[in-house]
PDB file of C-alpha atoms in Angstrom:
ATOM      1  CA  MET A   1     -26.948 -18.147  10.852  1.00  0.00           C
ATOM      2  CA  TRP A   2     -23.374 -19.457   9.092  1.00  0.00           C
ATOM      3  CA  ALA A   3     -23.425 -16.177   7.107  1.00  0.00           C
ATOM      4  CA  LEU A   4     -23.293 -13.839  10.256  1.00  0.00           C
ATOM      5  CA  VAL A   5     -20.411 -16.267  11.575  1.00  0.00           C
ATOM      6  CA  VAL A   6     -18.501 -16.284   8.416  1.00  0.00           C
ATOM      7  CA  GLY A   7     -18.980 -12.397   7.844  1.00  0.00           C
ATOM      8  CA  GLU A   8     -17.529 -11.913  11.289  1.00  0.00           C
ATOM      9  CA  VAL A   9     -14.641 -14.284  10.653  1.00  0.00           C
ATOM     10  CA  PHE A  10     -13.441 -12.278   7.819  1.00  0.00           C
ATOM     11  CA  LEU A  11     -14.047  -8.684   8.785  1.00  0.00           C
ATOM     12  CA  GLY A  12     -17.450  -8.391   7.145  1.00  0.00           C
ATOM     13  CA  ASP A  13     -17.714  -5.246   5.329  1.00  0.00           C
ATOM     14  CA  ARG A  14     -14.303  -3.759   6.660  1.00  0.00           C
ATOM     15  CA  LEU A  15     -12.126  -6.191   4.842  1.00  0.00           C
ATOM     16  CA  LEU A  16     -11.631  -4.563   1.482  1.00  0.00           C
ATOM     17  CA  PRO A  17     -10.847  -1.013   3.045  1.00  0.00           C
ATOM     18  CA  LEU A  18      -8.431  -2.787   5.486  1.00  0.00           C
ATOM     19  CA  LEU A  19      -6.789  -4.407   2.362  1.00  0.00           C
ATOM     20  CA  VAL A  20      -6.463  -1.355   0.152  1.00  0.00           C
ATOM     21  CA  LEU A  21      -5.207   0.423   3.367  1.00  0.00           C
ATOM     22  CA  ALA A  22      -2.562  -2.278   3.735  1.00  0.00           C
ATOM     23  CA  LEU A  23      -1.452  -2.080  -0.038  1.00  0.00           C
ATOM     24  CA  GLY A  24      -1.521   1.642  -0.204  1.00  0.00           C
ATOM     25  CA  GLY A  25       0.784   1.890   2.970  1.00  0.00           C
ATOM     26  CA  ALA A  26       2.973  -0.756   1.324  1.00  0.00           C
ATOM     27  CA  MET A  27       3.173   0.930  -1.806  1.00  0.00           C
ATOM     28  CA  VAL A  28       4.160   4.286   0.056  1.00  0.00           C
ATOM     29  CA  VAL A  29       6.940   2.780   2.349  1.00  0.00           C
ATOM     30  CA  GLY A  30       8.334   0.586  -0.495  1.00  0.00           C
ATOM     31  CA  ASN A  31       8.677   3.148  -2.887  1.00  0.00           C
ATOM     32  CA  GLY A  32       9.878   5.638  -0.496  1.00  0.00           C
ATOM     33  CA  ALA A  33      12.714   3.114   0.829  1.00  0.00           C
ATOM     34  CA  ALA A  34      13.650   2.684  -2.733  1.00  0.00           C
ATOM     35  CA  LEU A  35      13.982   6.327  -3.249  1.00  0.00           C
ATOM     36  CA  PHE A  36      15.607   7.554  -0.064  1.00  0.00           C
ATOM     37  CA  ARG A  37      17.727   4.468   0.741  1.00  0.00           C
ATOM     38  CA  PRO A  38      18.910   2.897  -2.416  1.00  0.00           C
ATOM     39  CA  PRO A  39      20.966  -0.650  -2.283  1.00  0.00           C
ATOM     40  CA  PRO A  40      24.706   0.283  -1.613  1.00  0.00           C
ATOM     41  CA  ARG A  41      25.562  -1.825  -4.668  1.00  0.00           C
ATOM     42  CA  ALA A  42      23.565  -2.462  -7.895  1.00  0.00           C
ATOM     43  CA  LYS A  43      23.476  -6.004  -9.119  1.00  0.00           C
ATOM     44  CA  ALA A  44      24.456  -6.671 -12.871  1.00  0.00           C
ATOM     45  CA  GLY A  45      21.446  -5.639 -15.166  1.00  0.00           C
ATOM     46  CA  GLU A  46      19.873  -3.518 -12.227  1.00  0.00           C
ATOM     47  CA  LEU A  47      19.447   0.250 -12.041  1.00  0.00           C
ATOM     48  CA  THR A  48      21.670   2.100  -9.451  1.00  0.00           C
ATOM     49  CA  ARG A  49      18.635   4.017  -8.094  1.00  0.00           C
ATOM     50  CA  ALA A  50      14.824   3.631  -8.947  1.00  0.00           C
ATOM     51  CA  PRO A  51      13.680   6.149 -11.403  1.00  0.00           C
ATOM     52  CA  ILE A  52      12.374   9.269  -9.591  1.00  0.00           C
ATOM     53  CA  ALA A  53       9.193   9.876 -11.821  1.00  0.00           C
ATOM     54  CA  ARG A  54       7.671   6.464 -11.529  1.00  0.00           C
ATOM     55  CA  THR A  55       8.553   6.064  -7.730  1.00  0.00           C
ATOM     56  CA  VAL A  56       7.035   9.391  -6.864  1.00  0.00           C
ATOM     57  CA  THR A  57       4.074   8.660  -8.908  1.00  0.00           C
ATOM     58  CA  MET A  58       3.631   5.211  -6.898  1.00  0.00           C
ATOM     59  CA  ILE A  59       4.124   6.932  -3.950  1.00  0.00           C
ATOM     60  CA  GLY A  60       1.246   9.349  -4.861  1.00  0.00           C
ATOM     61  CA  ILE A  61      -0.951   6.387  -5.838  1.00  0.00           C
ATOM     62  CA  GLY A  62      -0.370   4.402  -2.818  1.00  0.00           C
ATOM     63  CA  LEU A  63      -0.982   7.681  -0.654  1.00  0.00           C
ATOM     64  CA  VAL A  64      -4.165   8.284  -2.164  1.00  0.00           C
ATOM     65  CA  ALA A  65      -5.271   4.691  -1.697  1.00  0.00           C
ATOM     66  CA  ALA A  66      -4.600   4.769   1.960  1.00  0.00           C
ATOM     67  CA  VAL A  67      -5.953   7.788   2.541  1.00  0.00           C
ATOM     68  CA  TRP A  68      -9.147   6.869   0.794  1.00  0.00           C
ATOM     69  CA  ALA A  69      -9.324   3.282   2.744  1.00  0.00           C
ATOM     70  CA  LEU A  70      -8.684   5.138   5.992  1.00  0.00           C
ATOM     71  CA  ALA A  71     -11.586   7.558   5.438  1.00  0.00           C
ATOM     72  CA  SER A  72     -13.867   4.816   4.597  1.00  0.00           C
ATOM     73  CA  LEU A  73     -13.056   2.962   7.629  1.00  0.00           C
ATOM     74  CA  VAL A  74     -13.437   6.267   9.790  1.00  0.00           C
ATOM     75  CA  SER A  75     -16.864   7.234   8.282  1.00  0.00           C
ATOM     76  CA  ARG A  76     -18.421   3.860   9.097  1.00  0.00           C
TER      77      ARG A  76
END
């Protein structure tokens, strides 16, 4: 009885794909913002722009994670 209630409260078997979708989406949006709208002034010891290769790689990883999670949610 309690296992059913706890499973429904915490979204059951959909929790992990939803978390991966949120993380992947945040990686895409955050790195995209860093790439296309860098801060107007860099603080001391910080880079003026985000490194392009690392940023594009992180966008790709986030996009793959988000698409994979979305496909997992849709296929159920």
